[in-house]
Amino acid sequence: MDFFSYRNGRLYCEELAVADIVAREGTPAYVYSKATLVHHYTSIASAFAELKPTICYSIKSLANVNILRVLRDLGSGFDVTSGGELARALAAGGQADKIVFAGVGKTDREICEAIDAGIMAFNVESEEEFANLSRLAGQKGTRVHAALRVNPDVYDPKTHTYTVTGKKETKFGVDIERAMKFFQTLGKDKNVLLDAIHIHIGSPIYSSQPYVQAITKTLELIDRLREMGFPIEMLDIGGGFAADYEEGASPSALQYAGDIVPLLRGKGLRIVIEPGRSISCNSGVLLSEVQYVKKGGDRNFVIVDAAMTDLIRPAFYGAKHFLYPAQLEPGQEPPPRKMEYVPPGAVKVDIVGGVCESSDFLAKDRMLPPMKRGDLLAVFSAGAYGFVMSSQYNTRPRAPEILVDGSGYRVIRRRETYQDVIAPEL
Ligand code: LLP
């Protein structure tokens, strides 16, 4: 669900035609809808309200400080995975006691920064990391809070292998079988209060069933730990709720909550949720201008001014984003957002960028209306893992990020210049 729609043949973000925005700001550009962000955050908050969860928006999916401010104003905390993300959360005015810090490779510097900030919990991923955290907290004469990240060995077969995290064979967390041992040996530490469990089973997870399996296993673990005298107070169920790359592809927040809330009701646990994509994905589009159209053998290439440097998901994961001209020809119908939709007069095309790599594509074998130089193309569902994964490869300055709010917009990250790219080298 989002607030991007066609009106009189023009794509609008809320009350603004996107073509009017890029006429001033240029392409490529990321355009986000504030109303969509707010909608998804509040849907999750109200679906899970009975549990009074701490929602820690996962910064990695869309990290702009101005986006974080919008979510902070709605009451969101943050899930961070680096010192840099912690700095963003704090720069956005995030409350330290609503910040959780996950990641398998936390450095001493990052740990110290998070201790100094007074975050809610470290999501600890190994015995060695725990020992290091204890040492650093001890040196600072303080006691910190930690959750053990356990790996419940559950996954959704629809999740790309690169983003599966809940299986035993991944680098994340400790196997659920090892968790008891972990608590027995480290659970009474004087510098780290270990009274919580964290899971994150992957991203995206297209049904609630993997959550049900993982939470059920985790609750059994919590029961056993409590029986052994470890008073577990908090359960962080991670992120991974899906988003609509196509119309209606993902379950609603209410559907996830409908299956998850009954499991957690009355368990005496403070619940944390770390949604990223389900809030940010449908909030953003990437706008790009057609530069050239050419043939290569039997293939038709539409070459645009965005590239894998702006949106790497198609090249990296084989991800499919719905894309379509932002300006329709007279008589053309607005498309349903379905990959297999074939508009009248469609041509099979590859949408590619200008980077010197054959993997530089935004879509392959897509049936789209004929396009020509100067046309504006919208890549939908690009809010999550879009701009944040962009790079300057081929010395391409990164695109601007623009936030639309009703009939107004703000550039929340200006377009980079050549100077921005080169300056650190001079
Ligand atoms: N919590 C933890 C510990 C995570 O590792 C992640 C994502 C999240 C929460 C948020 O997951 P979400 O709700 O956004 O699905 N670049 C990939 C996705 C990588 C996800 C990494 N971890 C992609 O473009 O699909």
GROMACS .gro file of C-alpha atoms and ligand atoms in nm:
model
  451
    1MET     CA    1   0.000   0.000   0.000
    2ASP     CA    2   0.130   0.346  -0.083
    3PHE     CA    3   0.034   0.698  -0.179
    4PHE     CA    4   0.173   0.687  -0.533
    5SER     CA    5  -0.099   0.689  -0.798
    6TYR     CA    6  -0.171   0.798  -1.153
    7ARG     CA    7  -0.401   1.095  -1.207
    8ASN     CA    8  -0.482   1.205  -1.559
    9GLY     CA    9  -0.192   0.998  -1.685
   10ARG     CA   10   0.067   1.148  -1.449
   11LEU     CA   11   0.225   0.969  -1.154
   12TYR     CA   12   0.164   1.152  -0.828
   13CYS     CA   13   0.335   1.115  -0.494
   14GLU     CA   14   0.062   1.228  -0.255
   15GLU     CA   15  -0.049   1.566  -0.402
   16LEU     CA   16   0.251   1.627  -0.626
   17ALA     CA   17   0.321   1.506  -0.980
   18VAL     CA   18   0.663   1.343  -0.966
   19ALA     CA   19   0.751   1.491  -1.306
   20ASP     CA   20   0.714   1.838  -1.153
   21ILE     CA   21   0.954   1.747  -0.874
   22VAL     CA   22   1.225   1.618  -1.105
   23ALA     CA   23   1.177   1.909  -1.343
   24ARG     CA   24   1.339   2.107  -1.059
   25GLU     CA   25   1.557   1.849  -0.888
   26GLY     CA   26   1.673   1.638  -1.181
   27THR     CA   27   1.712   1.263  -1.221
   28PRO     CA   28   1.794   1.011  -1.096
   29ALA     CA   29   1.619   1.089  -0.769
   30TYR     CA   30   1.464   0.902  -0.480
   31VAL     CA   31   1.122   1.037  -0.387
   32TYR     CA   32   0.959   0.929  -0.061
   33SER     CA   33   0.601   0.973   0.059
   34LYS     CA   34   0.571   1.075   0.423
   35ALA     CA   35   0.207   0.963   0.440
   36THR     CA   36   0.312   0.613   0.329
   37LEU     CA   37   0.583   0.592   0.595
   38VAL     CA   38   0.339   0.707   0.861
   39HIS     CA   39   0.073   0.466   0.737
   40HIS     CA   40   0.299   0.163   0.760
   41TYR     CA   41   0.448   0.258   1.097
   42THR     CA   42   0.106   0.318   1.251
   43SER     CA   43  -0.039  -0.002   1.099
   44ILE     CA   44   0.231  -0.205   1.272
   45ALA     CA   45   0.199  -0.008   1.596
   46SER     CA   46  -0.176  -0.054   1.612
   47ALA     CA   47  -0.174  -0.420   1.500
   48PHE     CA   48   0.065  -0.509   1.784
   49ALA     CA   49  -0.069  -0.252   2.034
   50GLU     CA   50  -0.199  -0.514   2.277
   51LEU     CA   51   0.161  -0.620   2.348
   52LYS     CA   52   0.271  -0.257   2.403
   53PRO     CA   53   0.583  -0.332   2.200
   54THR     CA   54   0.887  -0.111   2.161
   55ILE     CA   55   0.909  -0.065   1.787
   56CYS     CA   56   1.271  -0.025   1.684
   57TYR     CA   57   1.265   0.077   1.319
   58SER     CA   58   1.553  -0.090   1.139
   59ILE     CA   59   1.767   0.198   1.022
   60LYS     CA   60   1.956  -0.005   0.765
   61SER     CA   61   1.658  -0.018   0.529
   62LEU     CA   62   1.628   0.360   0.481
   63ALA     CA   63   1.857   0.563   0.699
   64ASN     CA   64   1.809   0.931   0.616
   65VAL     CA   65   1.807   1.134   0.937
   66ASN     CA   66   1.494   1.318   0.825
   67ILE     CA   67   1.309   0.990   0.777
   68LEU     CA   68   1.424   0.882   1.122
   69ARG     CA   69   1.286   1.206   1.267
   70VAL     CA   70   0.944   1.133   1.118
   71LEU     CA   71   0.946   0.790   1.281
   72ARG     CA   72   1.085   0.917   1.612
   73ASP     CA   73   0.798   1.167   1.626
   74LEU     CA   74   0.559   0.871   1.597
   75GLY     CA   75   0.728   0.710   1.898
   76SER     CA   76   0.967   0.477   1.719
   77GLY     CA   77   1.293   0.353   1.864
   78PHE     CA   78   1.571   0.223   1.642
   79ASP     CA   79   1.753  -0.097   1.554
   80VAL     CA   80   2.112  -0.012   1.466
   81THR     CA   81   2.386  -0.228   1.328
   82SER     CA   82   2.691  -0.003   1.337
   83GLY     CA   83   2.839   0.299   1.511
   84GLY     CA   84   2.734   0.499   1.208
   85GLU     CA   85   2.371   0.398   1.244
   86LEU     CA   86   2.386   0.477   1.614
   87ALA     CA   87   2.516   0.824   1.523
   88ARG     CA   88   2.223   0.866   1.284
   89ALA     CA   89   1.971   0.754   1.545
   90LEU     CA   90   2.111   1.005   1.794
   91ALA     CA   91   2.136   1.281   1.532
   92ALA     CA   92   1.767   1.227   1.463
   93GLY     CA   93   1.692   1.277   1.834
   94GLY     CA   94   1.630   0.907   1.890
   95GLN     CA   95   1.583   0.802   2.252
   96ALA     CA   96   1.883   0.595   2.360
   97ASP     CA   97   1.665   0.377   2.583
   98LYS     CA   98   1.475   0.265   2.271
   99ILE     CA   99   1.784   0.162   2.072
  100VAL     CA  100   1.896  -0.197   2.017
  101PHE     CA  101   2.232  -0.278   1.862
  102ALA     CA  102   2.275  -0.600   1.659
  103GLY     CA  103   2.563  -0.718   1.442
  104VAL     CA  104   2.819  -0.996   1.449
  105GLY     CA  105   3.126  -0.772   1.430
  106LYS     CA  106   3.080  -0.487   1.678
  107THR     CA  107   3.416  -0.319   1.729
  108ASP     CA  108   3.543  -0.188   2.063
  109ARG     CA  109   3.486   0.165   1.941
  110GLU     CA  110   3.127   0.093   1.843
  111ILE     CA  111   3.057  -0.086   2.170
  112CYS     CA  112   3.200   0.204   2.371
  113GLU     CA  113   2.994   0.455   2.175
  114ALA     CA  114   2.679   0.256   2.245
  115ILE     CA  115   2.764   0.218   2.616
  116ASP     CA  116   2.825   0.592   2.640
  117ALA     CA  117   2.494   0.662   2.467
  118GLY     CA  118   2.313   0.438   2.718
  119ILE     CA  119   2.128   0.218   2.468
  120MET     CA  120   1.849  -0.017   2.571
  121ALA     CA  121   2.021  -0.343   2.474
  122PHE     CA  122   2.309  -0.503   2.291
  123ASN     CA  123   2.194  -0.796   2.082
  124VAL     CA  124   2.493  -1.021   2.143
  125GLU     CA  125   2.584  -1.267   1.871
  126SER     CA  126   2.868  -1.480   2.017
  127GLU     CA  127   3.045  -1.585   2.337
  128GLU     CA  128   3.354  -1.383   2.244
  129GLU     CA  129   3.152  -1.072   2.177
  130PHE     CA  130   2.983  -1.114   2.517
  131ALA     CA  131   3.319  -1.138   2.692
  132ASN     CA  132   3.439  -0.828   2.511
  133LEU     CA  133   3.122  -0.636   2.597
  134SER     CA  134   3.164  -0.733   2.962
  135ARG     CA  135   3.527  -0.622   2.960
  136LEU     CA  136   3.444  -0.283   2.808
  137ALA     CA  137   3.146  -0.222   3.038
  138GLY     CA  138   3.366  -0.319   3.335
  139GLN     CA  139   3.634  -0.071   3.228
  140LYS     CA  140   3.370   0.199   3.221
  141GLY     CA  141   3.237   0.092   3.560
  142THR     CA  142   2.887   0.042   3.424
  143ARG     CA  143   2.642  -0.245   3.376
  144VAL     CA  144   2.481  -0.285   3.037
  145HIS     CA  145   2.179  -0.475   2.915
  146ALA     CA  146   2.207  -0.756   2.662
  147ALA     CA  147   1.988  -0.992   2.466
  148LEU     CA  148   2.129  -1.316   2.334
  149ARG     CA  149   2.061  -1.347   1.964
  150VAL     CA  150   1.956  -1.704   1.905
  151ASN     CA  151   1.926  -1.874   1.578
  152PRO     CA  152   1.599  -2.069   1.581
  153ASP     CA  153   1.683  -2.261   1.261
  154VAL     CA  154   1.370  -2.149   1.080
  155TYR     CA  155   1.341  -1.984   0.743
  156ASP     CA  156   1.102  -1.891   0.464
  157PRO     CA  157   1.187  -2.065   0.136
  158LYS     CA  158   1.087  -1.747  -0.051
  159THR     CA  159   1.364  -1.548   0.115
  160HIS     CA  160   1.679  -1.495  -0.094
  161THR     CA  161   1.977  -1.696   0.034
  162TYR     CA  162   2.170  -1.372   0.087
  163THR     CA  163   1.910  -1.244   0.333
  164VAL     CA  164   1.830  -1.563   0.524
  165THR     CA  165   1.953  -1.516   0.880
  166GLY     CA  166   1.756  -1.760   1.094
  167LYS     CA  167   1.919  -2.082   0.972
  168LYS     CA  168   2.192  -2.259   1.168
  169GLU     CA  169   2.445  -2.224   0.891
  170THR     CA  170   2.442  -1.843   0.889
  171LYS     CA  171   2.691  -1.625   1.074
  172PHE     CA  172   2.419  -1.471   1.291
  173GLY     CA  173   2.350  -1.540   1.659
  174VAL     CA  174   2.413  -1.869   1.837
  175ASP     CA  175   2.233  -2.196   1.772
  176ILE     CA  176   1.929  -2.233   1.991
  177GLU     CA  177   2.079  -2.553   2.137
  178ARG     CA  178   2.385  -2.357   2.250
  179ALA     CA  179   2.177  -2.091   2.421
  180MET     CA  180   2.134  -2.286   2.749
  181LYS     CA  181   2.508  -2.336   2.775
  182PHE     CA  182   2.560  -1.968   2.699
  183PHE     CA  183   2.340  -1.866   2.991
  184GLN     CA  184   2.491  -2.127   3.224
  185THR     CA  185   2.843  -1.999   3.163
  186LEU     CA  186   2.786  -1.627   3.103
  187GLY     CA  187   2.436  -1.555   3.232
  188LYS     CA  188   2.538  -1.417   3.574
  189ASP     CA  189   2.792  -1.162   3.457
  190LYS     CA  190   2.853  -0.862   3.680
  191ASN     CA  191   2.896  -0.612   3.396
  192VAL     CA  192   2.630  -0.737   3.156
  193LEU     CA  193   2.273  -0.806   3.260
  194LEU     CA  194   2.172  -1.085   3.023
  195ASP     CA  195   1.795  -1.106   3.054
  196ALA     CA  196   1.664  -1.101   2.701
  197ILE     CA  197   1.648  -1.302   2.380
  198HIS     CA  198   1.667  -1.171   2.025
  199ILE     CA  199   1.572  -1.346   1.704
  200HIS     CA  200   1.566  -1.221   1.346
  201ILE     CA  201   1.482  -1.491   1.096
  202GLY     CA  202   1.540  -1.315   0.764
  203SER     CA  203   1.407  -1.057   0.527
  204PRO     CA  204   1.155  -1.054   0.371
  205ILE     CA  205   0.939  -1.326   0.528
  206TYR     CA  206   0.618  -1.354   0.326
  207SER     CA  207   0.399  -1.529   0.585
  208SER     CA  208   0.355  -1.537   0.959
  209GLN     CA  209   0.425  -1.910   0.983
  210PRO     CA  210   0.807  -1.885   1.012
  211TYR     CA  211   0.754  -1.633   1.295
  212VAL     CA  212   0.513  -1.868   1.468
  213GLN     CA  213   0.766  -2.152   1.447
  214ALA     CA  214   1.058  -1.938   1.560
  215ILE     CA  215   0.869  -1.771   1.846
  216THR     CA  216   0.727  -2.101   1.967
  217LYS     CA  217   1.078  -2.252   1.983
  218THR     CA  218   1.209  -1.938   2.151
  219LEU     CA  219   0.934  -1.937   2.413
  220GLU     CA  220   1.023  -2.295   2.503
  221LEU     CA  221   1.381  -2.182   2.550
  222ILE     CA  222   1.266  -1.890   2.767
  223ASP     CA  223   1.060  -2.128   2.985
  224ARG     CA  224   1.362  -2.350   3.038
  225LEU     CA  225   1.585  -2.054   3.115
  226ARG     CA  226   1.336  -1.917   3.365
  227GLU     CA  227   1.314  -2.257   3.533
  228MET     CA  228   1.691  -2.251   3.567
  229GLY     CA  229   1.678  -1.914   3.742
  230PHE     CA  230   1.744  -1.678   3.456
  231PRO     CA  231   1.465  -1.418   3.469
  232ILE     CA  232   1.412  -1.339   3.102
  233GLU     CA  233   1.237  -1.004   3.073
  234MET     CA  234   1.248  -0.915   2.707
  235LEU     CA  235   1.201  -1.080   2.368
  236ASP     CA  236   1.303  -0.902   2.050
  237ILE     CA  237   1.137  -1.076   1.754
  238GLY     CA  238   1.344  -0.892   1.491
  239GLY     CA  239   1.224  -0.758   1.159
  240GLY     CA  240   1.154  -0.910   0.820
  241PHE     CA  241   0.785  -0.836   0.757
  242ALA     CA  242   0.742  -0.825   0.380
  243ALA     CA  243   0.641  -0.537   0.154
  244ASP     CA  244   0.449  -0.509  -0.171
  245TYR     CA  245   0.691  -0.540  -0.460
  246GLU     CA  246   0.369  -0.627  -0.642
  247GLU     CA  247   0.016  -0.534  -0.545
  248GLY     CA  248  -0.101  -0.741  -0.249
  249ALA     CA  249   0.219  -0.950  -0.228
  250SER     CA  250   0.269  -0.911   0.145
  251PRO     CA  251   0.048  -0.996   0.442
  252SER     CA  252  -0.088  -0.695   0.627
  253ALA     CA  253   0.044  -0.595   0.969
  254LEU     CA  254  -0.285  -0.724   1.111
  255GLN     CA  255  -0.229  -1.063   0.952
  256TYR     CA  256   0.119  -1.098   1.102
  257ALA     CA  257  -0.004  -0.972   1.439
  258GLY     CA  258  -0.309  -1.201   1.428
  259ASP     CA  259  -0.079  -1.502   1.446
  260ILE     CA  260   0.203  -1.357   1.656
  261VAL     CA  261   0.021  -1.165   1.933
  262PRO     CA  262  -0.163  -1.467   2.080
  263LEU     CA  263   0.171  -1.646   2.128
  264LEU     CA  264   0.316  -1.359   2.328
  265ARG     CA  265   0.011  -1.247   2.524
  266GLY     CA  266   0.053  -1.274   2.903
  267LYS     CA  267   0.410  -1.405   2.890
  268GLY     CA  268   0.549  -1.129   3.108
  269LEU     CA  269   0.787  -1.021   2.834
  270ARG     CA  270   0.867  -0.675   2.707
  271ILE     CA  271   0.836  -0.718   2.331
  272VAL     CA  272   1.061  -0.546   2.076
  273ILE     CA  273   0.993  -0.548   1.700
  274GLU     CA  274   1.247  -0.434   1.439
  275PRO     CA  275   1.058  -0.364   1.116
  276GLY     CA  276   1.250  -0.196   0.835
  277ARG     CA  277   1.130  -0.279   0.485
  278SER     CA  278   0.762  -0.308   0.582
  279ILE     CA  279   0.775   0.062   0.675
  280SER     CA  280   1.018   0.202   0.418
  281CYS     CA  281   0.988  -0.009   0.102
  282ASN     CA  282   0.660   0.113  -0.042
  283SER     CA  283   0.735   0.467   0.073
  284GLY     CA  284   0.988   0.533  -0.202
  285VAL     CA  285   1.028   0.537  -0.579
  286LEU     CA  286   1.341   0.586  -0.783
  287LEU     CA  287   1.285   0.822  -1.075
  288SER     CA  288   1.503   0.803  -1.379
  289GLU     CA  289   1.510   0.952  -1.727
  290VAL     CA  290   1.545   0.749  -2.045
  291GLN     CA  291   1.870   0.842  -2.217
  292TYR     CA  292   1.872   0.611  -2.517
  293VAL     CA  293   1.688   0.318  -2.666
  294LYS     CA  294   1.890   0.058  -2.858
  295LYS     CA  295   1.888  -0.298  -2.982
  296GLY     CA  296   2.146  -0.569  -2.909
  297GLY     CA  297   2.077  -0.887  -3.105
  298ASP     CA  298   1.711  -0.959  -3.037
  299ARG     CA  299   1.705  -0.761  -2.715
  300ASN     CA  300   1.568  -0.411  -2.669
  301PHE     CA  301   1.756  -0.197  -2.423
  302VAL     CA  302   1.615   0.109  -2.255
  303ILE     CA  303   1.914   0.291  -2.109
  304VAL     CA  304   1.826   0.516  -1.816
  305ASP     CA  305   2.024   0.757  -1.600
  306ALA     CA  306   1.980   0.546  -1.284
  307ALA     CA  307   2.196   0.237  -1.256
  308MET     CA  308   2.303  -0.046  -1.029
  309THR     CA  309   2.488   0.222  -0.836
  310ASP     CA  310   2.152   0.371  -0.739
  311LEU     CA  311   1.957   0.047  -0.690
  312ILE     CA  312   2.166  -0.267  -0.665
  313ARG     CA  313   1.890  -0.509  -0.563
  314PRO     CA  314   1.813  -0.642  -0.916
  315ALA     CA  315   2.182  -0.707  -0.987
  316PHE     CA  316   2.262  -0.841  -0.641
  317TYR     CA  317   1.960  -1.052  -0.551
  318GLY     CA  318   1.781  -1.085  -0.882
  319ALA     CA  319   1.513  -0.873  -0.712
  320LYS     CA  320   1.217  -0.764  -0.922
  321HIS     CA  321   1.088  -0.410  -0.886
  322PHE     CA  322   0.778  -0.301  -1.071
  323LEU     CA  323   0.864  -0.012  -1.301
  324TYR     CA  324   0.660   0.198  -1.539
  325PRO     CA  325   0.662   0.532  -1.722
  326ALA     CA  326   0.566   0.817  -1.490
  327GLN     CA  327   0.379   0.989  -1.771
  328LEU     CA  328   0.124   0.787  -1.970
  329GLU     CA  329   0.043   0.842  -2.336
  330PRO     CA  330  -0.314   0.967  -2.404
  331GLY     CA  331  -0.558   0.680  -2.366
  332GLN     CA  332  -0.315   0.458  -2.169
  333GLU     CA  333  -0.455   0.305  -1.852
  334PRO     CA  334  -0.269   0.324  -1.519
  335PRO     CA  335  -0.106  -0.017  -1.471
  336PRO     CA  336  -0.187  -0.268  -1.200
  337ARG     CA  337   0.142  -0.321  -1.016
  338LYS     CA  338   0.194  -0.675  -1.138
  339MET     CA  339   0.519  -0.791  -1.297
  340GLU     CA  340   0.334  -0.995  -1.559
  341TYR     CA  341   0.104  -0.708  -1.665
  342VAL     CA  342   0.124  -0.655  -2.041
  343PRO     CA  343   0.003  -0.310  -2.147
  344PRO     CA  344  -0.140  -0.262  -2.496
  345GLY     CA  345   0.137  -0.219  -2.756
  346ALA     CA  346   0.399  -0.343  -2.507
  347VAL     CA  347   0.759  -0.412  -2.605
  348LYS     CA  348   0.983  -0.658  -2.423
  349VAL     CA  349   1.275  -0.460  -2.283
  350ASP     CA  350   1.571  -0.467  -2.048
  351ILE     CA  351   1.603  -0.153  -1.841
  352VAL     CA  352   1.973  -0.087  -1.792
  353GLY     CA  353   2.200   0.182  -1.655
  354GLY     CA  354   2.518   0.337  -1.786
  355VAL     CA  355   2.766   0.150  -1.564
  356CYS     CA  356   3.035  -0.062  -1.729
  357GLU     CA  357   2.902  -0.397  -1.606
  358SER     CA  358   2.667  -0.641  -1.773
  359SER     CA  359   2.504  -0.688  -1.434
  360ASP     CA  360   2.393  -0.325  -1.446
  361PHE     CA  361   2.022  -0.369  -1.496
  362LEU     CA  362   1.709  -0.256  -1.317
  363ALA     CA  363   1.481  -0.506  -1.491
  364LYS     CA  364   1.504  -0.775  -1.758
  365ASP     CA  365   1.248  -0.907  -2.005
  366ARG     CA  366   0.979  -0.665  -1.894
  367MET     CA  367   0.675  -0.585  -2.111
  368LEU     CA  368   0.645  -0.207  -2.107
  369PRO     CA  369   0.490   0.060  -2.325
  370PRO     CA  370   0.734   0.182  -2.592
  371MET     CA  371   0.969   0.440  -2.440
  372LYS     CA  372   1.182   0.710  -2.593
  373ARG     CA  373   1.463   0.944  -2.498
  374GLY     CA  374   1.349   1.191  -2.232
  375ASP     CA  375   1.071   0.973  -2.085
  376LEU     CA  376   1.051   0.950  -1.708
  377LEU     CA  377   1.054   0.603  -1.554
  378ALA     CA  378   0.945   0.521  -1.199
  379VAL     CA  379   1.091   0.222  -1.015
  380PHE     CA  380   0.844   0.138  -0.741
  381SER     CA  381   0.897  -0.015  -0.394
  382ALA     CA  382   1.247   0.128  -0.385
  383GLY     CA  383   1.236   0.290  -0.041
  384ALA     CA  384   1.403  -0.001   0.138
  385TYR     CA  385   1.760  -0.107   0.066
  386GLY     CA  386   1.763   0.137  -0.225
  387PHE     CA  387   1.949   0.459  -0.154
  388VAL     CA  388   2.126   0.305   0.148
  389MET     CA  389   2.295   0.045  -0.074
  390SER     CA  390   2.390   0.294  -0.344
  391SER     CA  391   2.752   0.356  -0.435
  392GLN     CA  392   2.970   0.594  -0.629
  393TYR     CA  393   3.113   0.326  -0.858
  394ASN     CA  394   3.222   0.470  -1.193
  395THR     CA  395   3.244   0.801  -1.002
  396ARG     CA  396   2.872   0.850  -1.020
  397PRO     CA  397   2.758   1.099  -0.756
  398ARG     CA  398   2.471   0.961  -0.548
  399ALA     CA  399   2.113   1.067  -0.619
  400PRO     CA  400   1.923   1.310  -0.399
  401GLU     CA  401   1.653   1.198  -0.157
  402ILE     CA  402   1.331   1.397  -0.156
  403LEU     CA  403   1.051   1.376   0.097
  404VAL     CA  404   0.698   1.465  -0.012
  405ASP     CA  405   0.447   1.571   0.249
  406GLY     CA  406   0.105   1.643   0.099
  407SER     CA  407   0.152   1.910  -0.164
  408GLY     CA  408   0.501   2.012  -0.057
  409TYR     CA  409   0.842   1.851  -0.075
  410ARG     CA  410   1.185   1.885   0.079
  411VAL     CA  411   1.523   1.771  -0.048
  412ILE     CA  412   1.637   1.569   0.253
  413ARG     CA  413   1.972   1.477   0.098
  414ARG     CA  414   2.109   1.687  -0.180
  415ARG     CA  415   2.249   1.537  -0.496
  416GLU     CA  416   2.620   1.468  -0.457
  417THR     CA  417   2.860   1.665  -0.673
  418TYR     CA  418   3.178   1.540  -0.840
  419GLN     CA  419   3.359   1.737  -0.571
  420ASP     CA  420   3.180   1.542  -0.295
  421VAL     CA  421   3.307   1.221  -0.451
  422ILE     CA  422   3.664   1.331  -0.511
  423ALA     CA  423   3.729   1.557  -0.209
  424PRO     CA  424   3.838   1.286   0.039
  425GLU     CA  425   4.121   1.199  -0.200
  426LEU     CA  426   4.262   1.550  -0.231
  427LLP     N1  427   1.671  -0.668   1.240
  427LLP     C1  428   1.788  -0.726   1.203
  427LLP     C2  429   1.874  -0.782   1.306
  427LLP     C3  430   1.822  -0.730   1.067
  427LLP     O1  431   1.937  -0.787   1.030
  427LLP     C4  432   1.735  -0.675   0.970
  427LLP     C5  433   1.770  -0.677   0.827
  427LLP     C6  434   1.617  -0.614   1.015
  427LLP     C7  435   1.587  -0.613   1.150
  427LLP     C8  436   1.519  -0.549   0.922
  427LLP     O2  437   1.464  -0.637   0.830
  427LLP     P1  438   1.341  -0.584   0.739
  427LLP     O3  439   1.225  -0.558   0.830
  427LLP     O4  440   1.388  -0.462   0.671
  427LLP     O5  441   1.314  -0.695   0.644
  427LLP     N2  442   1.953  -0.578   0.156
  427LLP     C9  443   1.853  -0.681   0.159
  427LLP    C10  444   1.791  -0.696   0.297
  427LLP    C11  445   1.892  -0.721   0.407
  427LLP    C12  446   1.829  -0.730   0.543
  427LLP    C13  447   1.930  -0.726   0.650
  427LLP     N3  448   1.878  -0.729   0.783
  427LLP    C14  449   1.749  -0.653   0.052
  427LLP     O6  450   1.765  -0.556  -0.022
  427LLP     O7  451   1.653  -0.728   0.038
   0.00000   0.00000   0.00000
